[in-house]
mmCIF file of C-alpha atoms and ligand atoms in Angstrom:
data_model
loop_
_atom_site.group_PDB
_atom_site.id
_atom_site.type_symbol
_atom_site.label_atom_id
_atom_site.label_comp_id
_atom_site.label_asym_id
_atom_site.label_seq_id
_atom_site.Cartn_x
_atom_site.Cartn_y
_atom_site.Cartn_z
ATOM 1 C CA LYS A 1 0.033 -0.225 -0.028
ATOM 2 C CA ASP A 2 2.662 2.000 0.797
ATOM 3 C CA TYR A 3 4.440 1.705 -2.624
ATOM 4 C CA GLU A 4 1.122 2.518 -4.906
ATOM 5 C CA ASN A 5 2.053 5.987 -5.676
ATOM 6 C CA GLU A 6 5.597 5.561 -6.980
ATOM 7 C CA PRO A 7 6.429 7.660 -9.997
ATOM 8 C CA PRO A 8 6.753 6.476 -13.507
ATOM 9 C CA ARG A 9 10.301 4.816 -14.297
ATOM 10 C CA HIS A 10 11.912 4.446 -17.628
ATOM 11 C CA PRO A 11 11.696 0.779 -18.621
ATOM 12 C CA ALA A 12 15.519 0.568 -19.441
ATOM 13 C CA LEU A 13 16.072 0.987 -16.134
ATOM 14 C CA ARG A 14 17.644 -2.157 -14.225
ATOM 15 C CA ILE A 15 15.767 -2.851 -10.996
ATOM 16 C CA ASN A 16 17.998 -4.055 -7.961
ATOM 17 C CA ALA A 17 14.791 -3.560 -5.670
ATOM 18 C CA LYS A 18 11.535 -3.260 -6.220
ATOM 19 C CA GLU A 19 10.275 -1.505 -2.968
ATOM 20 C CA PRO A 20 11.989 0.549 -1.812
ATOM 21 C CA PHE A 21 12.793 1.466 -5.585
ATOM 22 C CA ASN A 22 16.381 1.202 -6.378
ATOM 23 C CA ALA A 23 17.599 1.236 -9.898
ATOM 24 C CA GLU A 24 20.683 1.854 -12.380
ATOM 25 C CA PRO A 25 20.623 2.680 -16.133
ATOM 26 C CA PRO A 26 22.681 -0.251 -18.384
ATOM 27 C CA PRO A 27 26.600 1.152 -18.427
ATOM 28 C CA SER A 28 26.254 1.905 -22.151
ATOM 29 C CA ALA A 29 23.357 4.782 -21.435
ATOM 30 C CA LEU A 30 26.359 6.076 -18.922
ATOM 31 C CA VAL A 31 29.041 6.927 -21.420
ATOM 32 C CA ALA A 32 26.064 7.915 -23.751
ATOM 33 C CA SER A 33 26.449 11.850 -22.510
ATOM 34 C CA TYR A 34 28.301 13.818 -20.411
ATOM 35 C CA ILE A 35 25.347 15.102 -18.453
ATOM 36 C CA THR A 36 23.037 12.441 -17.652
ATOM 37 C CA PRO A 37 19.580 12.028 -18.629
ATOM 38 C CA ILE A 38 16.906 12.386 -15.565
ATOM 39 C CA ASP A 39 15.411 9.370 -16.657
ATOM 40 C CA MET A 40 18.679 7.356 -17.026
ATOM 41 C CA PHE A 41 20.067 8.540 -13.739
ATOM 42 C CA TYR A 42 19.970 5.856 -10.902
ATOM 43 C CA LYS A 43 17.203 5.959 -8.389
ATOM 44 C CA ARG A 44 18.498 5.053 -4.753
ATOM 45 C CA ASN A 45 16.053 5.193 -2.256
ATOM 46 C CA HIS A 46 14.958 3.776 1.157
ATOM 47 C CA GLY A 47 11.264 4.039 1.413
ATOM 48 C CA PRO A 48 8.296 4.774 -0.458
ATOM 49 C CA ILE A 49 8.528 8.017 -2.917
ATOM 50 C CA PRO A 50 6.937 11.032 -0.510
ATOM 51 C CA ILE A 51 4.363 13.226 -2.331
ATOM 52 C CA LEU A 52 3.821 16.900 -2.154
ATOM 53 C CA LYS A 53 0.355 17.800 -1.686
ATOM 54 C CA ASP A 54 0.200 21.170 -1.853
ATOM 55 C CA PRO A 55 3.603 23.182 -2.656
ATOM 56 C CA SER A 56 2.323 26.763 -1.671
ATOM 57 C CA SER A 57 2.507 25.519 2.099
ATOM 58 C CA TYR A 58 5.747 23.891 2.195
ATOM 59 C CA ARG A 59 8.227 25.323 4.308
ATOM 60 C CA LEU A 60 11.902 24.518 4.660
ATOM 61 C CA GLU A 61 12.548 24.831 8.639
ATOM 62 C CA ILE A 62 15.982 26.151 9.566
ATOM 63 C CA THR A 63 16.111 25.352 13.309
ATOM 64 C CA GLY A 64 18.716 24.146 16.102
ATOM 65 C CA LEU A 65 21.497 26.237 16.975
ATOM 66 C CA ALA A 66 20.558 28.645 14.343
ATOM 67 C CA PRO A 67 21.049 32.420 15.869
ATOM 68 C CA LYS A 68 17.685 32.852 13.541
ATOM 69 C CA LYS A 69 15.338 30.590 12.844
ATOM 70 C CA LEU A 70 14.021 30.349 9.207
ATOM 71 C CA SER A 71 10.823 28.757 7.529
ATOM 72 C CA LEU A 72 11.215 29.425 3.977
ATOM 73 C CA SER A 73 8.835 28.748 1.278
ATOM 74 C CA LEU A 74 9.497 27.537 -2.248
ATOM 75 C CA GLU A 75 8.917 31.188 -3.567
ATOM 76 C CA ALA A 76 11.497 32.587 -1.088
ATOM 77 C CA ILE A 77 13.898 29.928 -1.485
ATOM 78 C CA ARG A 78 13.389 30.614 -5.727
ATOM 79 C CA SER A 79 13.884 34.083 -4.839
ATOM 80 C CA LEU A 80 17.534 34.063 -3.594
ATOM 81 C CA LYS A 81 20.627 34.171 -5.798
ATOM 82 C CA LYS A 82 20.336 31.081 -8.014
ATOM 83 C CA HIS A 83 23.639 28.822 -8.146
ATOM 84 C CA THR A 84 24.359 26.059 -10.514
ATOM 85 C CA VAL A 85 26.694 23.231 -10.225
ATOM 86 C CA VAL A 86 27.810 20.377 -12.397
ATOM 87 C CA ALA A 87 28.157 17.267 -9.872
ATOM 88 C CA THR A 88 28.199 13.473 -10.197
ATOM 89 C CA LEU A 89 26.550 11.598 -7.131
ATOM 90 C CA GLN A 90 27.800 7.973 -6.481
ATOM 91 C CA CYS A 91 26.192 5.847 -4.144
ATOM 92 C CA ALA A 92 28.908 4.594 -1.734
ATOM 93 C CA GLY A 93 27.257 1.212 -2.960
ATOM 94 C CA ASN A 94 28.118 1.588 -6.409
ATOM 95 C CA ARG A 95 30.025 -1.945 -7.762
ATOM 96 C CA ARG A 96 28.562 -3.545 -4.540
ATOM 97 C CA THR A 97 27.803 -6.919 -6.506
ATOM 98 C CA ALA A 98 31.488 -7.534 -7.438
ATOM 99 C CA MET A 99 32.614 -7.049 -3.760
ATOM 100 C CA SER A 100 30.028 -9.331 -3.081
ATOM 101 C CA ASP A 101 30.688 -11.966 -5.753
ATOM 102 C CA THR A 102 34.253 -12.629 -3.877
ATOM 103 C CA ARG A 103 32.817 -12.654 -0.124
ATOM 104 C CA LYS A 104 29.199 -12.136 0.291
ATOM 105 C CA VAL A 105 28.230 -8.369 2.013
ATOM 106 C CA LYS A 106 25.017 -7.239 3.051
ATOM 107 C CA GLY A 107 22.954 -4.569 1.161
ATOM 108 C CA VAL A 108 21.256 -3.637 -2.227
ATOM 109 C CA GLY A 109 23.340 -5.483 -5.275
ATOM 110 C CA TRP A 110 24.622 -2.608 -7.995
ATOM 111 C CA GLY A 111 26.532 -3.121 -11.025
ATOM 112 C CA ILE A 112 28.448 -0.026 -12.381
ATOM 113 C CA SER A 113 25.921 2.343 -12.816
ATOM 114 C CA ALA A 114 25.190 3.804 -9.488
ATOM 115 C CA LEU A 115 26.064 6.958 -10.377
ATOM 116 C CA GLY A 116 25.111 9.951 -12.913
ATOM 117 C CA ASN A 117 26.436 13.299 -13.642
ATOM 118 C CA GLY A 118 23.792 16.064 -13.616
ATOM 119 C CA ILE A 119 23.347 20.136 -13.495
ATOM 120 C CA TRP A 120 22.172 21.193 -10.263
ATOM 121 C CA GLY A 121 20.211 24.250 -9.823
ATOM 122 C CA GLY A 122 19.500 25.749 -6.420
ATOM 123 C CA VAL A 123 20.796 28.108 -3.959
ATOM 124 C CA LEU A 124 23.926 27.351 -1.977
ATOM 125 C CA LEU A 125 23.657 26.305 1.401
ATOM 126 C CA SER A 126 26.418 28.367 2.632
ATOM 127 C CA ASP A 127 24.006 31.749 1.604
ATOM 128 C CA VAL A 128 20.952 30.488 3.191
ATOM 129 C CA LEU A 129 23.086 29.972 6.464
ATOM 130 C CA GLU A 130 23.883 33.378 6.196
ATOM 131 C CA LEU A 131 20.681 34.296 6.730
ATOM 132 C CA ALA A 132 20.377 32.565 9.464
ATOM 133 C CA GLY A 133 22.997 34.466 11.233
ATOM 134 C CA ILE A 134 25.906 32.038 10.495
ATOM 135 C CA PRO A 135 28.594 33.731 8.553
ATOM 136 C CA CYS A 136 30.731 31.782 5.777
ATOM 137 C CA TYR A 137 33.495 29.786 7.002
ATOM 138 C CA THR A 138 32.292 28.536 10.267
ATOM 139 C CA ARG A 139 34.027 25.576 12.014
ATOM 140 C CA ARG A 140 31.952 26.194 15.034
ATOM 141 C CA SER A 141 29.281 28.691 15.637
ATOM 142 C CA ALA A 142 29.512 30.752 18.943
ATOM 143 C CA ASN A 143 26.741 28.872 20.474
ATOM 144 C CA GLY A 144 28.569 25.583 19.738
ATOM 145 C CA GLY A 145 27.144 24.303 16.381
ATOM 146 C CA LYS A 146 29.415 22.412 14.587
ATOM 147 C CA HIS A 147 27.105 20.064 12.143
ATOM 148 C CA VAL A 148 24.674 20.563 9.886
ATOM 149 C CA GLU A 149 21.999 17.838 9.791
ATOM 150 C CA PHE A 150 19.748 17.280 6.686
ATOM 151 C CA ILE A 151 16.125 16.166 7.380
ATOM 152 C CA SER A 152 13.463 14.542 4.916
ATOM 153 C CA VAL A 153 9.900 13.242 5.136
ATOM 154 C CA ASP A 154 10.142 9.629 3.901
ATOM 155 C CA GLN A 155 10.022 6.605 6.149
ATOM 156 C CA CYS A 156 12.573 4.204 6.186
ATOM 157 C CA LYS A 157 12.754 0.874 7.594
ATOM 158 C CA GLU A 158 15.660 1.448 8.844
ATOM 159 C CA GLU A 159 14.748 4.835 10.910
ATOM 160 C CA LYS A 160 12.059 2.183 12.359
ATOM 161 C CA GLY A 161 9.574 4.478 9.704
ATOM 162 C CA GLY A 162 11.161 7.771 10.708
ATOM 163 C CA PRO A 163 12.683 10.281 8.019
ATOM 164 C CA TYR A 164 16.573 9.674 6.460
ATOM 165 C CA ARG A 165 18.616 12.243 7.742
ATOM 166 C CA ALA A 166 22.489 13.073 7.061
ATOM 167 C CA SER A 167 24.668 15.514 8.513
ATOM 168 C CA VAL A 168 28.003 17.356 6.985
ATOM 169 C CA PRO A 169 30.476 19.448 9.125
ATOM 170 C CA LEU A 170 29.544 23.023 9.487
ATOM 171 C CA LEU A 171 32.599 24.600 7.766
ATOM 172 C CA GLN A 172 31.664 22.402 4.545
ATOM 173 C CA ALA A 173 28.119 24.024 4.906
ATOM 174 C CA THR A 174 29.333 27.484 4.987
ATOM 175 C CA ASP A 175 32.282 27.089 2.609
ATOM 176 C CA PRO A 176 31.117 28.718 -0.386
ATOM 177 C CA GLU A 177 33.764 26.856 -2.244
ATOM 178 C CA ALA A 178 32.301 23.308 -1.330
ATOM 179 C CA GLU A 179 29.286 24.496 -3.345
ATOM 180 C CA VAL A 180 26.805 22.401 -1.107
ATOM 181 C CA LEU A 181 23.395 23.019 -2.688
ATOM 182 C CA LEU A 182 19.833 23.224 -1.628
ATOM 183 C CA ALA A 183 18.732 22.048 -5.223
ATOM 184 C CA TYR A 184 15.275 22.313 -6.813
ATOM 185 C CA GLU A 185 16.459 21.820 -10.723
ATOM 186 C CA MET A 186 18.303 18.726 -12.200
ATOM 187 C CA ASN A 187 19.417 19.029 -15.686
ATOM 188 C CA GLY A 188 17.649 22.910 -15.746
ATOM 189 C CA GLU A 189 14.373 21.293 -15.061
ATOM 190 C CA GLU A 190 11.750 20.805 -11.830
ATOM 191 C CA LEU A 191 13.153 18.129 -9.629
ATOM 192 C CA THR A 192 11.089 14.847 -10.090
ATOM 193 C CA ARG A 193 9.898 13.049 -7.462
ATOM 194 C CA ASP A 194 12.303 10.292 -7.660
ATOM 195 C CA HIS A 195 15.120 12.570 -7.218
ATOM 196 C CA GLY A 196 13.750 14.885 -4.017
ATOM 197 C CA TYR A 197 10.905 17.170 -5.006
ATOM 198 C CA PRO A 198 10.692 19.960 -4.017
ATOM 199 C CA LEU A 199 14.110 20.364 -2.779
ATOM 200 C CA ARG A 200 17.029 18.095 -2.171
ATOM 201 C CA ILE A 201 20.504 18.461 -1.009
ATOM 202 C CA VAL A 202 23.847 17.995 -3.321
ATOM 203 C CA VAL A 203 27.104 17.832 -1.496
ATOM 204 C CA PRO A 204 29.919 17.963 -4.518
ATOM 205 C CA GLY A 205 32.499 15.157 -4.150
ATOM 206 C CA VAL A 206 30.937 13.150 -1.330
ATOM 207 C CA ILE A 207 29.301 9.711 -1.341
ATOM 208 C CA GLY A 208 25.390 10.159 -2.299
ATOM 209 C CA ALA A 209 24.111 9.314 0.886
ATOM 210 C CA ARG A 210 24.437 12.665 2.116
ATOM 211 C CA SER A 211 22.549 14.055 -0.556
ATOM 212 C CA VAL A 212 19.257 14.241 1.361
ATOM 213 C CA LYS A 213 16.389 14.116 -0.797
ATOM 214 C CA TRP A 214 12.613 15.647 -0.040
ATOM 215 C CA LEU A 215 14.470 17.717 2.454
ATOM 216 C CA ALA A 216 11.786 19.287 5.473
ATOM 217 C CA SER A 217 14.703 20.746 7.476
ATOM 218 C CA ILE A 218 18.108 21.512 8.567
ATOM 219 C CA ASP A 219 19.436 21.569 12.413
ATOM 220 C CA ILE A 220 22.271 23.082 13.105
ATOM 221 C CA CYS A 221 23.990 20.931 16.195
ATOM 222 C CA PRO A 222 26.769 20.011 18.405
ATOM 223 C CA ILE A 223 27.187 16.415 17.054
ATOM 224 C CA GLU A 224 27.050 15.163 13.744
ATOM 225 C CA CYS A 225 23.523 13.071 12.884
ATOM 226 C CA GLN A 226 22.917 10.307 15.374
ATOM 227 C CA GLY A 227 20.357 8.666 12.934
ATOM 228 C CA PHE A 228 21.165 5.009 11.310
ATOM 229 C CA PHE A 229 22.210 5.840 7.779
ATOM 230 C CA GLN A 230 25.354 8.199 8.957
ATOM 231 C CA GLN A 231 26.102 6.044 12.397
ATOM 232 C CA GLN A 232 25.391 2.453 11.397
ATOM 233 C CA ASP A 233 25.698 2.405 7.660
ATOM 234 C CA TYR A 234 27.687 3.724 4.954
ATOM 235 C CA LYS A 235 30.852 3.494 7.077
ATOM 236 C CA MET A 236 33.745 1.577 5.791
ATOM 237 C CA PHE A 237 35.011 -1.228 7.867
ATOM 238 C CA PRO A 238 38.333 -3.684 7.529
ATOM 239 C CA PRO A 239 38.222 -7.053 5.816
ATOM 240 C CA TRP A 240 38.439 -8.448 9.382
ATOM 241 C CA VAL A 241 35.274 -7.137 10.698
ATOM 242 C CA ASP A 242 32.252 -9.168 10.392
ATOM 243 C CA TRP A 243 28.779 -8.913 11.920
ATOM 244 C CA ASN A 244 29.747 -10.924 15.189
ATOM 245 C CA ASN A 245 32.314 -8.347 16.284
ATOM 246 C CA ILE A 246 31.455 -5.215 14.568
ATOM 247 C CA VAL A 247 31.436 -1.923 16.800
ATOM 248 C CA TRP A 248 29.916 0.907 14.676
ATOM 249 C CA PRO A 249 31.309 3.818 16.727
ATOM 250 C CA SER A 250 34.642 2.511 15.838
ATOM 251 C CA ARG A 251 34.738 4.135 12.696
ATOM 252 C CA ARG A 252 33.340 7.505 10.822
ATOM 253 C CA PRO A 253 30.731 8.389 8.593
ATOM 254 C CA LEU A 254 32.006 7.976 4.827
ATOM 255 C CA MET A 255 32.318 11.295 2.979
ATOM 256 C CA ASP A 256 34.471 11.921 -0.110
ATOM 257 C CA PHE A 257 34.277 8.861 -2.271
ATOM 258 C CA PRO A 258 37.798 7.612 -3.756
ATOM 259 C CA VAL A 259 39.246 7.721 -6.830
ATOM 260 C CA GLN A 260 36.686 5.360 -9.465
ATOM 261 C CA CYS A 261 36.559 4.362 -12.783
ATOM 262 C CA ALA A 262 35.014 1.824 -14.633
ATOM 263 C CA ILE A 263 34.532 0.388 -18.295
ATOM 264 C CA CYS A 264 31.077 0.906 -19.638
ATOM 265 C CA THR A 265 31.845 -0.508 -23.381
ATOM 266 C CA PRO A 266 32.122 -3.036 -24.628
ATOM 267 C CA SER A 267 29.874 -4.786 -22.143
ATOM 268 C CA ASP A 268 31.234 -7.722 -20.046
ATOM 269 C CA GLY A 269 30.842 -11.070 -21.734
ATOM 270 C CA SER A 270 30.156 -9.505 -25.118
ATOM 271 C CA PHE A 271 31.527 -11.022 -28.432
ATOM 272 C CA ILE A 272 34.425 -9.633 -30.533
ATOM 273 C CA LYS A 273 35.556 -10.458 -34.016
ATOM 274 C CA THR A 274 39.601 -10.595 -33.769
ATOM 275 C CA GLY A 275 41.298 -7.621 -35.482
ATOM 276 C CA THR A 276 38.174 -5.730 -35.748
ATOM 277 C CA THR A 277 38.430 -2.035 -33.907
ATOM 278 C CA VAL A 278 36.872 -1.474 -30.321
ATOM 279 C CA LYS A 279 35.793 1.575 -28.968
ATOM 280 C CA ILE A 280 36.574 0.878 -25.278
ATOM 281 C CA SER A 281 35.017 3.837 -23.082
ATOM 282 C CA GLY A 282 33.743 4.702 -19.480
ATOM 283 C CA TYR A 283 33.829 6.836 -16.594
ATOM 284 C CA ALA A 284 36.224 8.322 -14.182
ATOM 285 C CA LEU A 285 36.080 10.458 -11.183
ATOM 286 C CA SER A 286 37.406 11.170 -7.790
ATOM 287 C CA GLY A 287 35.941 12.551 -4.689
ATOM 288 C CA GLY A 288 36.454 15.988 -2.563
ATOM 289 C CA GLY A 289 36.671 18.222 -5.700
ATOM 290 C CA ARG A 290 39.731 16.223 -7.065
ATOM 291 C CA GLY A 291 40.116 15.883 -10.792
ATOM 292 C CA ILE A 292 41.008 12.994 -12.664
ATOM 293 C CA GLU A 293 44.955 12.789 -13.992
ATOM 294 C CA ARG A 294 44.545 10.024 -16.390
ATOM 295 C CA VAL A 295 43.022 7.021 -16.993
ATOM 296 C CA GLU A 296 44.798 4.070 -17.967
ATOM 297 C CA VAL A 297 44.002 0.496 -19.970
ATOM 298 C CA SER A 298 45.577 -2.704 -20.248
ATOM 299 C CA LEU A 299 44.693 -5.838 -22.262
ATOM 300 C CA ASP A 300 47.680 -7.904 -20.722
ATOM 301 C CA GLY A 301 46.083 -8.385 -17.475
ATOM 302 C CA GLY A 302 48.080 -5.250 -16.072
ATOM 303 C CA ARG A 303 51.946 -5.728 -17.260
ATOM 304 C CA THR A 304 51.384 -2.735 -19.764
ATOM 305 C CA TRP A 305 48.877 0.099 -20.078
ATOM 306 C CA ILE A 306 47.737 2.707 -22.471
ATOM 307 C CA GLU A 307 46.782 6.291 -21.529
ATOM 308 C CA ALA A 308 42.876 6.667 -22.664
ATOM 309 C CA THR A 309 41.420 9.819 -24.110
ATOM 310 C CA ARG A 310 39.330 12.179 -22.028
ATOM 311 C CA LEU A 311 36.378 13.499 -23.987
ATOM 312 C CA GLN A 312 33.280 15.564 -23.183
ATOM 313 C CA SER A 313 34.000 17.742 -20.588
ATOM 314 C CA GLY A 314 32.389 21.426 -20.351
ATOM 315 C CA ARG A 315 35.593 22.783 -21.940
ATOM 316 C CA SER A 316 38.580 21.442 -24.088
ATOM 317 C CA ALA A 317 42.218 21.665 -23.386
ATOM 318 C CA PRO A 318 45.164 21.476 -25.845
ATOM 319 C CA SER A 319 46.997 17.929 -25.874
ATOM 320 C CA ASN A 320 50.331 19.309 -25.042
ATOM 321 C CA SER A 321 49.334 21.082 -22.001
ATOM 322 C CA TYR A 322 47.425 20.133 -18.981
ATOM 323 C CA ILE A 323 44.219 22.258 -17.805
ATOM 324 C CA SER A 324 45.390 24.928 -14.752
ATOM 325 C CA ASP A 325 43.660 24.229 -11.309
ATOM 326 C CA VAL A 326 41.965 27.782 -11.665
ATOM 327 C CA ASP A 327 40.159 26.912 -14.714
ATOM 328 C CA GLU A 328 39.831 23.185 -13.707
ATOM 329 C CA GLN A 329 37.439 24.611 -10.815
ATOM 330 C CA ARG A 330 34.087 24.390 -13.086
ATOM 331 C CA GLU A 331 33.809 21.096 -13.143
ATOM 332 C CA LYS A 332 35.952 19.480 -10.370
ATOM 333 C CA TRP A 333 32.685 17.850 -8.904
ATOM 334 C CA ALA A 334 32.074 16.055 -12.287
ATOM 335 C CA TRP A 335 33.188 12.949 -13.810
ATOM 336 C CA VAL A 336 35.362 12.667 -16.638
ATOM 337 C CA LEU A 337 34.439 10.125 -19.869
ATOM 338 C CA TRP A 338 37.178 8.465 -21.746
ATOM 339 C CA GLU A 339 37.732 6.398 -24.587
ATOM 340 C CA TYR A 340 40.513 4.357 -26.070
ATOM 341 C CA SER A 341 40.021 2.926 -29.562
ATOM 342 C CA THR A 342 41.900 -0.317 -30.230
ATOM 343 C CA THR A 343 42.146 -3.806 -32.200
ATOM 344 C CA MET A 344 42.521 -6.903 -29.687
ATOM 345 C CA THR A 345 42.362 -10.710 -29.982
ATOM 346 C CA PRO A 346 39.387 -12.246 -27.927
ATOM 347 C CA PRO A 347 39.316 -13.578 -25.821
ATOM 348 C CA THR A 348 40.728 -11.231 -23.447
ATOM 349 C CA THR A 349 40.312 -9.243 -20.296
ATOM 350 C CA ILE A 350 40.056 -5.283 -20.691
ATOM 351 C CA ILE A 351 41.445 -3.543 -17.523
ATOM 352 C CA ALA A 352 40.849 0.480 -16.550
ATOM 353 C CA LYS A 353 42.168 2.036 -13.641
ATOM 354 C CA ALA A 354 42.350 6.423 -12.930
ATOM 355 C CA VAL A 355 44.746 8.086 -10.841
ATOM 356 C CA ASP A 356 43.236 11.125 -9.669
ATOM 357 C CA SER A 357 44.758 14.935 -9.369
ATOM 358 C CA SER A 358 46.486 13.834 -5.673
ATOM 359 C CA ALA A 359 47.874 10.737 -7.547
ATOM 360 C CA ASN A 360 45.655 8.623 -5.174
ATOM 361 C CA VAL A 361 45.358 5.074 -7.149
ATOM 362 C CA GLN A 362 42.760 2.523 -7.296
ATOM 363 C CA PRO A 363 43.545 -1.130 -5.410
ATOM 364 C CA GLN A 364 44.269 -4.030 -7.622
ATOM 365 C CA LYS A 365 42.062 -6.726 -5.829
ATOM 366 C CA VAL A 366 38.566 -5.838 -4.776
ATOM 367 C CA GLU A 367 39.458 -8.661 -1.611
ATOM 368 C CA ASP A 368 41.986 -6.005 0.159
ATOM 369 C CA ILE A 369 38.965 -3.665 0.254
ATOM 370 C CA TRP A 370 36.264 -5.884 0.883
ATOM 371 C CA ASN A 371 33.970 -4.709 3.807
ATOM 372 C CA LEU A 372 30.886 -6.299 5.194
ATOM 373 C CA ARG A 373 28.557 -3.657 3.875
ATOM 374 C CA GLY A 374 30.084 -3.816 0.519
ATOM 375 C CA VAL A 375 30.773 -0.018 0.020
ATOM 376 C CA LEU A 376 33.518 1.982 -1.847
ATOM 377 C CA ASN A 377 34.170 -0.697 -4.102
ATOM 378 C CA ASN A 378 36.972 1.084 -6.584
ATOM 379 C CA SER A 379 39.329 -1.566 -7.535
ATOM 380 C CA TRP A 380 40.410 -2.021 -10.819
ATOM 381 C CA HIS A 381 37.715 -2.443 -13.106
ATOM 382 C CA GLU A 382 37.893 -5.686 -15.704
ATOM 383 C CA VAL A 383 35.865 -6.848 -18.787
ATOM 384 C CA HIS A 384 35.793 -9.968 -20.272
ATOM 385 C CA VAL A 385 35.273 -10.106 -23.998
ATOM 386 C CA LYS A 386 34.682 -13.312 -25.904
ATOM 387 C CA ALA A 387 35.736 -14.681 -29.241
ATOM 388 C CA GLU A 388 32.900 -13.985 -31.711
ATOM 389 C CA PRO A 389 32.716 -17.706 -33.796
HETATM 390 N N1 MTE B 1 17.402 10.971 0.786
HETATM 391 C C1 MTE B 1 16.274 10.272 1.172
HETATM 392 N N2 MTE B 1 15.594 11.342 1.879
HETATM 393 N N3 MTE B 1 15.955 8.871 1.289
HETATM 394 C C2 MTE B 1 16.825 8.041 0.914
HETATM 395 O O1 MTE B 1 16.772 7.092 0.789
HETATM 396 N N4 MTE B 1 18.977 7.824 -0.097
HETATM 397 C C3 MTE B 1 20.576 8.463 -0.652
HETATM 398 C C4 MTE B 1 20.446 9.649 -1.094
HETATM 399 N N5 MTE B 1 19.372 10.824 -0.416
HETATM 400 C C5 MTE B 1 18.507 8.740 -0.220
HETATM 401 C C6 MTE B 1 18.258 10.359 -0.125
HETATM 402 C C7 MTE B 1 21.332 7.548 -1.290
HETATM 403 S S1 MTE B 1 21.923 6.648 -0.074
HETATM 404 C C8 MTE B 1 21.953 8.081 -2.627
HETATM 405 S S2 MTE B 1 23.140 7.286 -3.237
HETATM 406 C C9 MTE B 1 21.139 9.263 -2.902
HETATM 407 O O2 MTE B 1 20.309 9.912 -2.389
HETATM 408 C C10 MTE B 1 20.557 8.790 -4.410
HETATM 409 O O3 MTE B 1 19.876 9.723 -4.825
HETATM 410 P P1 MTE B 1 19.487 10.068 -6.411
HETATM 411 O O4 MTE B 1 18.153 8.912 -6.232
HETATM 412 O O5 MTE B 1 18.503 10.995 -6.544
HETATM 413 O O6 MTE B 1 20.249 9.099 -7.787
HETATM 414 MO MO1 MO B 2 23.729 5.621 -1.958
#
């Protein structure tokens, strides 16, 4: 009954769980465009999709340790200075199925498409917090506020029927350069119900779990969010921690995601004729505003590597000079699509890995980063292709 009013969805999405609805596009749809179309964007939910019956009576409440409490209508929010950010949202569970294949993990299975690149339109959280009496770059407010909690209206089993919530540090929330957004638009259109209508948070460079949808209130608090998804989920444990010896408070909540890369075409298990030219393509991204330095492809099991060509970002660079950090800023939260065309002799394995702007590299083996919740699988991505008979 709770799931009777779900919005329509594109039939090409691969459904990983029906109720709550969790689905991802086929990988080839991801590399089809730099900006991911709304209907092809992954959907990650923990309860039924809420319905806002009367948009004119909606209010966003700013509460807790805010010097000035605010209650903002959608009209009031839209009248504030508009800001847009190009940012890739990625679920921490992206590539979970591959982690579970080596040793079972708990959580909804995901292939390589639990991410998408969107143009988010809205207002900067730092602008709204300024209206609430908290200046930019505040690490702790005079009355002891240190975290900003985002509270939704959905009903999550994990919260015993309560709403989804998450928090970020006050310093990040009040930093205009961190570009944490109260978004009412996605790709130039009004947010859809699946993606958080009427208002969602977008925390660029951070795991999707902190980008709270269907935002109802913002609470300024002295400690981080004590909810399930901040304290008992979306944390990374070492491979030796299991369900018998886990101590949840021993680890911090996940925030920035690590350097990541995956091959979207050709698809795993596809048939290729020896000698034909094949276009290998995929995505690469890193968290925390770190850009992608390069993407490398190997056809010999990782003995030798060739650099792939990056594509389709918002700007182009001459091939003989790097883009300076200053120019890079505009799309530092977004993925890079890449390709490399070559002939091959199947059956063979294609491997891809990326290096980010801080020289972080991806781990080779998923076993080394295995964790019981199956989060942050950023091991080298492999695709096996077969010989066309
Ligand atoms: N916000 C609410 N209110 N409820 C949720 O279940 N899921 C989170 C986040 N925000 C969630 C939420 C998770 S885990 C992710 S990865 C992203 O939303 C997914 O955003 P999307 O469905 O718009 O792609
Ligand atoms: Mo997620």
